PDB file of C-alpha atoms and ligand atoms in Angstrom:
ATOM      1  CA  MET A 797       0.000   0.000   0.000  1.00 46.00           C
ATOM      2  CA  LYS A 798       1.280   3.480  -0.817  1.00 58.00           C
ATOM      3  CA  THR A 799       1.147   5.782   2.208  1.00 67.00           C
ATOM      4  CA  ARG A 800       0.719   9.532   2.024  1.00 85.00           C
ATOM      5  CA  LYS A 801       3.785  11.793   1.985  1.00 97.00           C
ATOM      6  CA  ILE A 802       4.386  14.301   4.724  1.00 98.00           C
ATOM      7  CA  VAL A 803       7.077  16.828   5.614  1.00 98.00           C
ATOM      8  CA  VAL A 804       7.052  18.298   9.126  1.00 98.00           C
ATOM      9  CA  ALA A 805       8.843  21.463  10.259  1.00 98.00           C
ATOM     10  CA  ASN A 806       9.924  21.210  13.897  1.00 98.00           C
ATOM     11  CA  TRP A 807      10.974  24.758  14.727  1.00 98.00           C
ATOM     12  CA  LYS A 808      11.969  23.746  18.274  1.00 98.00           C
ATOM     13  CA  MET A 809      12.537  26.911  20.387  1.00 98.00           C
ATOM     14  CA  ASN A 810      12.817  29.223  17.354  1.00 98.00           C
ATOM     15  CA  PRO A 811      12.457  31.918  16.040  1.00 98.00           C
ATOM     16  CA  THR A 812      12.698  34.594  18.731  1.00 98.00           C
ATOM     17  CA  SER A 813       9.926  36.938  17.597  1.00 98.00           C
ATOM     18  CA  ALA A 814       6.332  36.673  16.402  1.00 98.00           C
ATOM     19  CA  LYS A 815       7.288  38.802  13.402  1.00 98.00           C
ATOM     20  CA  GLU A 816       9.879  36.285  12.222  1.00 98.00           C
ATOM     21  CA  ALA A 817       7.523  33.387  12.941  1.00 98.00           C
ATOM     22  CA  LYS A 818       4.768  34.953  10.835  1.00 98.00           C
ATOM     23  CA  MET A 819       7.093  35.576   7.935  1.00 98.00           C
ATOM     24  CA  LEU A 820       8.531  32.052   7.899  1.00 98.00           C
ATOM     25  CA  PHE A 821       5.083  30.510   8.324  1.00 98.00           C
ATOM     26  CA  SER A 822       3.602  32.404   5.400  1.00 97.00           C
ATOM     27  CA  GLN A 823       6.551  31.542   3.141  1.00 98.00           C
ATOM     28  CA  ILE A 824       6.141  27.842   3.901  1.00 98.00           C
ATOM     29  CA  LYS A 825       2.364  28.056   3.475  1.00 96.00           C
ATOM     30  CA  ARG A 826       2.799  29.620   0.051  1.00 96.00           C
ATOM     31  CA  LYS A 827       5.094  26.756  -0.908  1.00 96.00           C
ATOM     32  CA  ALA A 828       2.563  24.180   0.344  1.00 95.00           C
ATOM     33  CA  SER A 829      -0.238  25.739  -1.696  1.00 94.00           C
ATOM     34  CA  ILE A 830       1.292  24.518  -4.967  1.00 94.00           C
ATOM     35  CA  LEU A 831       1.936  20.928  -3.880  1.00 95.00           C
ATOM     36  CA  LYS A 832      -0.084  18.044  -5.286  1.00 94.00           C
ATOM     37  CA  LYS A 833       1.201  14.972  -3.477  1.00 94.00           C
ATOM     38  CA  THR A 834       2.802  16.118  -0.236  1.00 97.00           C
ATOM     39  CA  SER A 835       1.321  17.355   3.038  1.00 97.00           C
ATOM     40  CA  VAL A 836       3.224  19.945   5.024  1.00 98.00           C
ATOM     41  CA  VAL A 837       2.971  20.454   8.795  1.00 98.00           C
ATOM     42  CA  VAL A 838       4.557  23.371  10.638  1.00 98.00           C
ATOM     43  CA  ALA A 839       5.095  22.940  14.401  1.00 98.00           C
ATOM     44  CA  PRO A 840       5.999  26.318  15.951  1.00 98.00           C
ATOM     45  CA  PRO A 841       6.609  26.823  19.690  1.00 98.00           C
ATOM     46  CA  PHE A 842       3.420  27.028  21.820  1.00 98.00           C
ATOM     47  CA  ALA A 843       3.881  30.797  22.177  1.00 98.00           C
ATOM     48  CA  PHE A 844       3.153  31.349  18.475  1.00 98.00           C
ATOM     49  CA  LEU A 845       0.358  28.832  17.895  1.00 98.00           C
ATOM     50  CA  SER A 846      -2.484  31.303  18.324  1.00 97.00           C
ATOM     51  CA  LEU A 847      -1.027  33.431  15.498  1.00 97.00           C
ATOM     52  CA  PHE A 848      -1.810  30.574  13.143  1.00 96.00           C
ATOM     53  CA  SER A 849      -5.037  29.186  14.506  1.00 93.00           C
ATOM     54  CA  SER A 850      -6.955  29.863  11.284  1.00 85.00           C
ATOM     55  CA  THR A 851      -4.703  27.362   9.463  1.00 78.00           C
ATOM     56  CA  LYS A 852      -7.155  24.481   9.752  1.00 71.00           C
ATOM     57  CA  LYS A 853      -9.546  25.868   7.190  1.00 70.00           C
ATOM     58  CA  ALA A 854      -6.916  27.373   4.899  1.00 70.00           C
ATOM     59  CA  LEU A 855      -5.401  24.587   2.784  1.00 81.00           C
ATOM     60  CA  LYS A 856      -6.011  20.877   2.452  1.00 87.00           C
ATOM     61  CA  ASN A 857      -2.375  19.804   2.522  1.00 93.00           C
ATOM     62  CA  PHE A 858      -1.064  22.329   5.037  1.00 96.00           C
ATOM     63  CA  SER A 859      -1.551  21.873   8.794  1.00 96.00           C
ATOM     64  CA  LEU A 860      -0.584  23.407  12.078  1.00 97.00           C
ATOM     65  CA  GLY A 861       1.422  21.229  14.452  1.00 98.00           C
ATOM     66  CA  ALA A 862       2.610  21.433  18.062  1.00 98.00           C
ATOM     67  CA  GLN A 863       5.805  20.101  19.603  1.00 98.00           C
ATOM     68  CA  ASN A 864       4.429  18.514  22.758  1.00 98.00           C
ATOM     69  CA  THR A 865       1.274  18.006  24.810  1.00 98.00           C
ATOM     70  CA  SER A 866       0.337  17.245  28.394  1.00 98.00           C
ATOM     71  CA  TRP A 867      -0.793  13.757  29.422  1.00 98.00           C
ATOM     72  CA  GLN A 868      -3.810  15.296  31.166  1.00 98.00           C
ATOM     73  CA  SER A 869      -6.604  17.364  29.705  1.00 97.00           C
ATOM     74  CA  SER A 870      -6.775  19.991  32.478  1.00 97.00           C
ATOM     75  CA  GLY A 871      -5.747  20.631  36.050  1.00 97.00           C
ATOM     76  CA  ALA A 872      -3.012  21.914  38.324  1.00 98.00           C
ATOM     77  CA  LEU A 873      -0.042  21.405  36.009  1.00 98.00           C
ATOM     78  CA  THR A 874       2.031  24.579  35.922  1.00 98.00           C
ATOM     79  CA  GLY A 875       3.652  25.194  32.550  1.00 97.00           C
ATOM     80  CA  GLU A 876       1.818  22.414  30.704  1.00 98.00           C
ATOM     81  CA  VAL A 877      -0.396  22.741  27.610  1.00 98.00           C
ATOM     82  CA  SER A 878      -3.194  20.223  27.039  1.00 98.00           C
ATOM     83  CA  SER A 879      -4.470  18.387  23.979  1.00 98.00           C
ATOM     84  CA  PRO A 880      -7.931  20.055  24.159  1.00 98.00           C
ATOM     85  CA  MET A 881      -6.194  23.471  24.163  1.00 98.00           C
ATOM     86  CA  LEU A 882      -4.177  22.488  21.098  1.00 98.00           C
ATOM     87  CA  LYS A 883      -7.304  21.270  19.380  1.00 97.00           C
ATOM     88  CA  ASP A 884      -9.056  24.555  20.152  1.00 97.00           C
ATOM     89  CA  LEU A 885      -6.149  26.456  18.556  1.00 96.00           C
ATOM     90  CA  GLY A 886      -6.565  24.628  15.254  1.00 95.00           C
ATOM     91  CA  VAL A 887      -3.652  22.233  15.703  1.00 97.00           C
ATOM     92  CA  SER A 888      -3.911  18.971  13.749  1.00 97.00           C
ATOM     93  CA  TYR A 889      -0.604  17.140  14.404  1.00 98.00           C
ATOM     94  CA  VAL A 890       1.404  16.934  17.630  1.00 98.00           C
ATOM     95  CA  ILE A 891       4.975  15.710  18.051  1.00 98.00           C
ATOM     96  CA  VAL A 892       5.420  13.441  21.089  1.00 98.00           C
ATOM     97  CA  GLY A 893       8.405  11.630  22.537  1.00 98.00           C
ATOM     98  CA  HIS A 894      11.034  13.779  20.869  1.00 98.00           C
ATOM     99  CA  SER A 895      14.507  12.822  22.099  1.00 98.00           C
ATOM    100  CA  GLU A 896      15.027  16.376  23.360  1.00 98.00           C
ATOM    101  CA  ARG A 897      12.094  15.763  25.714  1.00 98.00           C
ATOM    102  CA  ARG A 898      13.068  12.196  26.557  1.00 97.00           C
ATOM    103  CA  VAL A 899      16.437  13.453  27.904  1.00 96.00           C
ATOM    104  CA  LEU A 900      14.454  15.679  30.275  1.00 97.00           C
ATOM    105  CA  GLY A 901      12.906  12.563  31.782  1.00 96.00           C
ATOM    106  CA  GLU A 902       9.981  11.652  29.526  1.00 97.00           C
ATOM    107  CA  THR A 903       9.520   7.904  29.652  1.00 98.00           C
ATOM    108  CA  ASP A 904       7.794   5.608  27.173  1.00 98.00           C
ATOM    109  CA  ALA A 905       4.951   5.273  29.686  1.00 98.00           C
ATOM    110  CA  LEU A 906       4.441   9.039  29.740  1.00 98.00           C
ATOM    111  CA  VAL A 907       4.675   9.200  25.957  1.00 98.00           C
ATOM    112  CA  ALA A 908       1.972   6.511  25.751  1.00 98.00           C
ATOM    113  CA  ARG A 909      -0.311   8.655  27.929  1.00 98.00           C
ATOM    114  CA  LYS A 910       0.313  11.649  25.688  1.00 98.00           C
ATOM    115  CA  VAL A 911      -0.511   9.575  22.609  1.00 98.00           C
ATOM    116  CA  ALA A 912      -3.757   8.472  24.276  1.00 98.00           C
ATOM    117  CA  SER A 913      -4.645  12.055  25.169  1.00 98.00           C
ATOM    118  CA  LEU A 914      -4.121  13.168  21.566  1.00 98.00           C
ATOM    119  CA  LEU A 915      -6.136  10.311  20.111  1.00 98.00           C
ATOM    120  CA  GLY A 916      -8.914  11.167  22.567  1.00 98.00           C
ATOM    121  CA  GLU A 917      -9.087  14.631  20.984  1.00 98.00           C
ATOM    122  CA  ARG A 918      -8.783  13.250  17.448  1.00 97.00           C
ATOM    123  CA  LEU A 919      -5.409  14.923  17.063  1.00 98.00           C
ATOM    124  CA  LEU A 920      -2.744  13.149  15.017  1.00 98.00           C
ATOM    125  CA  PRO A 921       0.361  12.105  16.989  1.00 98.00           C
ATOM    126  CA  ILE A 922       3.803  12.226  15.402  1.00 98.00           C
ATOM    127  CA  LEU A 923       5.558   9.686  17.608  1.00 98.00           C
ATOM    128  CA  CYS A 924       9.350  10.047  17.723  1.00 98.00           C
ATOM    129  CA  ILE A 925      11.476   6.988  18.314  1.00 98.00           C
ATOM    130  CA  GLY A 926      15.201   6.430  17.828  1.00 98.00           C
ATOM    131  CA  GLU A 927      18.247   4.847  19.386  1.00 97.00           C
ATOM    132  CA  ALA A 928      20.866   6.954  21.164  1.00 96.00           C
ATOM    133  CA  GLU A 929      23.707   4.974  19.608  1.00 95.00           C
ATOM    134  CA  ARG A 930      24.373   2.141  17.180  1.00 92.00           C
ATOM    135  CA  ASP A 931      26.270  -0.756  18.707  1.00 90.00           C
ATOM    136  CA  GLN A 932      27.931  -3.601  16.771  1.00 89.00           C
ATOM    137  CA  HIS A 933      25.631  -6.309  18.123  1.00 91.00           C
ATOM    138  CA  GLY A 934      22.311  -4.912  17.021  1.00 90.00           C
ATOM    139  CA  GLU A 935      21.116  -4.003  20.507  1.00 94.00           C
ATOM    140  CA  TYR A 936      19.721  -0.792  19.110  1.00 96.00           C
ATOM    141  CA  LEU A 937      17.061  -2.924  17.446  1.00 97.00           C
ATOM    142  CA  SER A 938      15.668  -4.039  20.783  1.00 96.00           C
ATOM    143  CA  VAL A 939      15.852  -0.427  21.987  1.00 96.00           C
ATOM    144  CA  LEU A 940      13.679   0.504  19.005  1.00 98.00           C
ATOM    145  CA  SER A 941      11.164  -2.326  19.359  1.00 98.00           C
ATOM    146  CA  ASN A 942      10.806  -1.650  23.100  1.00 98.00           C
ATOM    147  CA  GLN A 943      10.216   2.045  22.441  1.00 98.00           C
ATOM    148  CA  ILE A 944       7.599   1.249  19.809  1.00 98.00           C
ATOM    149  CA  LYS A 945       5.772  -1.320  21.928  1.00 98.00           C
ATOM    150  CA  SER A 946       5.802   0.758  25.119  1.00 98.00           C
ATOM    151  CA  SER A 947       4.954   4.111  23.521  1.00 98.00           C
ATOM    152  CA  LEU A 948       2.034   2.548  21.637  1.00 98.00           C
ATOM    153  CA  LEU A 949       0.720   0.634  24.627  1.00 97.00           C
ATOM    154  CA  GLY A 950      -3.053   0.542  24.392  1.00 95.00           C
ATOM    155  CA  VAL A 951      -3.258   1.987  20.860  1.00 98.00           C
ATOM    156  CA  SER A 952      -5.903   0.083  18.895  1.00 98.00           C
ATOM    157  CA  LYS A 953      -5.762  -1.187  15.318  1.00 97.00           C
ATOM    158  CA  ARG A 954      -8.169   1.555  14.372  1.00 97.00           C
ATOM    159  CA  ASP A 955      -6.009   4.318  15.850  1.00 98.00           C
ATOM    160  CA  ILE A 956      -2.521   3.206  14.812  1.00 98.00           C
ATOM    161  CA  VAL A 957      -3.124   4.283  11.218  1.00 97.00           C
ATOM    162  CA  ASN A 958      -3.619   7.856  12.463  1.00 97.00           C
ATOM    163  CA  ILE A 959      -0.161   7.938  14.017  1.00 98.00           C
ATOM    164  CA  VAL A 960       2.927   9.058  12.109  1.00 98.00           C
ATOM    165  CA  ILE A 961       6.094   7.313  13.289  1.00 98.00           C
ATOM    166  CA  ALA A 962       9.118   9.628  13.089  1.00 98.00           C
ATOM    167  CA  TYR A 963      12.290   7.573  13.200  1.00 98.00           C
ATOM    168  CA  GLU A 964      14.993   9.892  14.498  1.00 98.00           C
ATOM    169  CA  PRO A 965      18.287   8.269  15.484  1.00 97.00           C
ATOM    170  CA  VAL A 966      19.461  10.535  18.285  1.00 97.00           C
ATOM    171  CA  TRP A 967      23.072  10.481  17.095  1.00 96.00           C
ATOM    172  CA  ALA A 968      22.005  12.020  13.772  1.00 96.00           C
ATOM    173  CA  ILE A 969      19.966  14.943  15.142  1.00 97.00           C
ATOM    174  CA  GLY A 970      21.149  18.547  14.968  1.00 95.00           C
ATOM    175  CA  LYS A 971      24.220  17.923  12.834  1.00 95.00           C
ATOM    176  CA  THR A 972      24.868  18.323   9.122  1.00 94.00           C
ATOM    177  CA  ALA A 973      23.917  16.157   6.140  1.00 94.00           C
ATOM    178  CA  LYS A 974      27.191  14.241   6.222  1.00 93.00           C
ATOM    179  CA  ASP A 975      26.363  13.023   9.755  1.00 91.00           C
ATOM    180  CA  ALA A 976      22.813  11.947   8.874  1.00 92.00           C
ATOM    181  CA  MET A 977      21.909   8.319   8.456  1.00 95.00           C
ATOM    182  CA  ASP A 978      22.599   6.896   5.006  1.00 96.00           C
ATOM    183  CA  SER A 979      19.642   5.800   2.948  1.00 98.00           C
ATOM    184  CA  HIS A 980      20.657   2.119   2.924  1.00 98.00           C
ATOM    185  CA  LYS A 981      20.748   1.894   6.723  1.00 97.00           C
ATOM    186  CA  LEU A 982      17.530   3.886   6.900  1.00 98.00           C
ATOM    187  CA  HIS A 983      15.837   1.407   4.581  1.00 98.00           C
ATOM    188  CA  GLU A 984      16.946  -1.515   6.759  1.00 97.00           C
ATOM    189  CA  THR A 985      15.752   0.199   9.916  1.00 98.00           C
ATOM    190  CA  THR A 986      12.328   1.078   8.533  1.00 98.00           C
ATOM    191  CA  LEU A 987      11.849  -2.586   7.563  1.00 98.00           C
ATOM    192  CA  PHE A 988      12.565  -3.475  11.174  1.00 98.00           C
ATOM    193  CA  ILE A 989      10.120  -0.843  12.456  1.00 98.00           C
ATOM    194  CA  ARG A 990       7.419  -2.203  10.149  1.00 98.00           C
ATOM    195  CA  LYS A 991       8.192  -5.758  11.267  1.00 98.00           C
ATOM    196  CA  THR A 992       7.615  -4.677  14.873  1.00 98.00           C
ATOM    197  CA  LEU A 993       4.343  -2.990  13.888  1.00 98.00           C
ATOM    198  CA  THR A 994       3.341  -6.158  12.007  1.00 98.00           C
ATOM    199  CA  GLU A 995       3.846  -8.236  15.170  1.00 98.00           C
ATOM    200  CA  MET A 996       1.567  -5.818  16.994  1.00 98.00           C
ATOM    201  CA  TYR A 997      -1.129  -5.062  14.419  1.00 98.00           C
ATOM    202  CA  GLY A 998      -0.809  -7.509  11.521  1.00 98.00           C
ATOM    203  CA  ARG A 999       0.655  -6.924   8.113  1.00 97.00           C
ATOM    204  CA  ASN A1000      -2.047  -4.920   6.354  1.00 97.00           C
ATOM    205  CA  ILE A1001      -2.368  -2.378   9.116  1.00 97.00           C
ATOM    206  CA  ALA A1002       1.409  -2.112   9.616  1.00 98.00           C
ATOM    207  CA  GLU A1003       1.822  -1.378   5.895  1.00 97.00           C
ATOM    208  CA  ALA A1004      -0.549   1.573   6.185  1.00 96.00           C
ATOM    209  CA  VAL A1005       1.375   3.331   8.958  1.00 97.00           C
ATOM    210  CA  VAL A1006       3.304   6.386   7.774  1.00 98.00           C
ATOM    211  CA  ILE A1007       6.995   6.332   8.726  1.00 98.00           C
ATOM    212  CA  ILE A1008       9.132   9.428   8.278  1.00 98.00           C
ATOM    213  CA  TYR A1009      12.805  10.147   9.014  1.00 98.00           C
ATOM    214  CA  GLY A1010      14.393  12.955  11.017  1.00 98.00           C
ATOM    215  CA  GLY A1011      17.997  13.817  11.786  1.00 98.00           C
ATOM    216  CA  SER A1012      20.031  16.366   9.826  1.00 97.00           C
ATOM    217  CA  VAL A1013      17.848  16.332   6.728  1.00 98.00           C
ATOM    218  CA  GLU A1014      19.015  19.008   4.291  1.00 98.00           C
ATOM    219  CA  PRO A1015      18.350  19.761   0.620  1.00 98.00           C
ATOM    220  CA  VAL A1016      21.537  17.866  -0.248  1.00 98.00           C
ATOM    221  CA  ASN A1017      20.613  14.504   1.327  1.00 98.00           C
ATOM    222  CA  ALA A1018      16.808  14.679   1.065  1.00 98.00           C
ATOM    223  CA  PRO A1019      16.559  13.306  -2.524  1.00 98.00           C
ATOM    224  CA  ASP A1020      18.563  10.140  -1.748  1.00 98.00           C
ATOM    225  CA  LEU A1021      16.859   9.547   1.619  1.00 98.00           C
ATOM    226  CA  ILE A1022      13.370   9.832   0.121  1.00 98.00           C
ATOM    227  CA  LYS A1023      14.166   7.710  -2.955  1.00 98.00           C
ATOM    228  CA  ASN A1024      16.068   4.932  -1.220  1.00 98.00           C
ATOM    229  CA  GLY A1025      15.281   5.185   2.479  1.00 98.00           C
ATOM    230  CA  ASN A1026      11.803   3.585   2.378  1.00 98.00           C
ATOM    231  CA  VAL A1027      10.203   6.534   4.195  1.00 98.00           C
ATOM    232  CA  SER A1028       7.196   8.720   3.353  1.00 98.00           C
ATOM    233  CA  GLY A1029       8.731  12.028   4.354  1.00 98.00           C
ATOM    234  CA  PHE A1030      10.761  13.911   6.930  1.00 98.00           C
ATOM    235  CA  LEU A1031      10.735  15.618  10.304  1.00 98.00           C
ATOM    236  CA  VAL A1032      13.026  18.582   9.811  1.00 98.00           C
ATOM    237  CA  GLY A1033      14.580  20.698  12.552  1.00 98.00           C
ATOM    238  CA  ARG A1034      17.294  23.193  11.673  1.00 98.00           C
ATOM    239  CA  ALA A1035      16.654  23.321   7.915  1.00 98.00           C
ATOM    240  CA  SER A1036      12.968  24.139   8.530  1.00 98.00           C
ATOM    241  CA  LEU A1037      13.999  27.570   9.816  1.00 98.00           C
ATOM    242  CA  SER A1038      14.964  28.570   6.280  1.00 98.00           C
ATOM    243  CA  ALA A1039      12.024  28.809   3.877  1.00 98.00           C
ATOM    244  CA  LYS A1040      14.413  28.167   0.989  1.00 98.00           C
ATOM    245  CA  GLU A1041      16.056  25.071   2.457  1.00 98.00           C
ATOM    246  CA  PHE A1042      12.783  23.668   3.723  1.00 98.00           C
ATOM    247  CA  GLY A1043      11.201  24.374   0.331  1.00 98.00           C
ATOM    248  CA  ASN A1044      13.955  22.411  -1.394  1.00 98.00           C
ATOM    249  CA  ILE A1045      13.402  19.478   0.955  1.00 98.00           C
ATOM    250  CA  ILE A1046       9.667  19.580   0.209  1.00 98.00           C
ATOM    251  CA  ASP A1047      10.476  19.600  -3.527  1.00 98.00           C
ATOM    252  CA  ALA A1048      12.579  16.461  -3.124  1.00 98.00           C
ATOM    253  CA  VAL A1049       9.641  14.668  -1.480  1.00 98.00           C
ATOM    254  CA  GLU A1050       7.094  15.984  -3.986  1.00 97.00           C
ATOM    255  CA  ALA A1051       9.318  14.775  -6.853  1.00 97.00           C
ATOM    256  CA  VAL A1052       9.207  11.044  -5.995  1.00 95.00           C
TER     257      VAL A1052
HETATM  258  P1  PGA B2066      17.489  18.410  12.796  1.00 82.37           P
HETATM  259  O1  PGA B2066      16.350  18.076  13.869  1.00 82.37           O
HETATM  260  O2  PGA B2066      16.842  18.404  11.442  1.00 82.37           O
HETATM  261  O3  PGA B2066      18.007  19.760  13.186  1.00 82.37           O
HETATM  262  O4  PGA B2066      18.530  17.321  12.933  1.00 82.37           O
HETATM  263  C1  PGA B2066      15.401  17.091  13.649  1.00 82.37           C
HETATM  264  C2  PGA B2066      14.577  16.902  14.870  1.00 82.37           C
HETATM  265  O5  PGA B2066      15.122  16.958  15.988  1.00 82.37           O
HETATM  266  O6  PGA B2066      13.348  16.714  14.792  1.00 82.37           O
END
């Protein structure tokens, strides 16, 4: 089965001002408006989400994303933002389990609760998984399968197809294209991820799950990764802060 293609901009804690955020957002939106085959999601910091809350009705293949959510829908949780709030702001996709949050103490169990809270609001989780390092003996594979099984604990066959899996090897994040994963290894790893999903949900459903790659994607490595990496798109950090670079990455995905 051919899955849909998707490119996600993870702005992380950037840019500094609402003015810059608005400019970058509108440049990316303009780019998305001419695409035929690829969906684009922009995930700004929480502080800027309300600037873009009309996005939901604007374009079919362009959506607003968020970078995190709380595991609870309301209550005494200083500094947290809930899934119902994100929904109310017009957010469609939400990144969960990013490695930059896992190092702050987010466990698979907490990630699973966040996934459940998003699904409860009919928001679409972008679940990040990825090994911290690659050892010689293939132990990273059990790291990956454990992450997948624990973070998806309780997710039904009906809901799994609404989740985007973002495979982001931690060692490849925030560097340059030459440090990214090569497309051959990416292909192998996505087969393993799909095998794990097949054990959990059966083959047909596992085939329908969208898997994307993140970790130092740039215009220079995007064409090879999308052609040969067996993924349906990318989660892009640093390069998504440049409308030109991000646009070139989108073009590479649209071209296959
Ligand atoms: P990067 O970030 O593209 O800057 O490596 C990707 C991510 O962390 O989602």
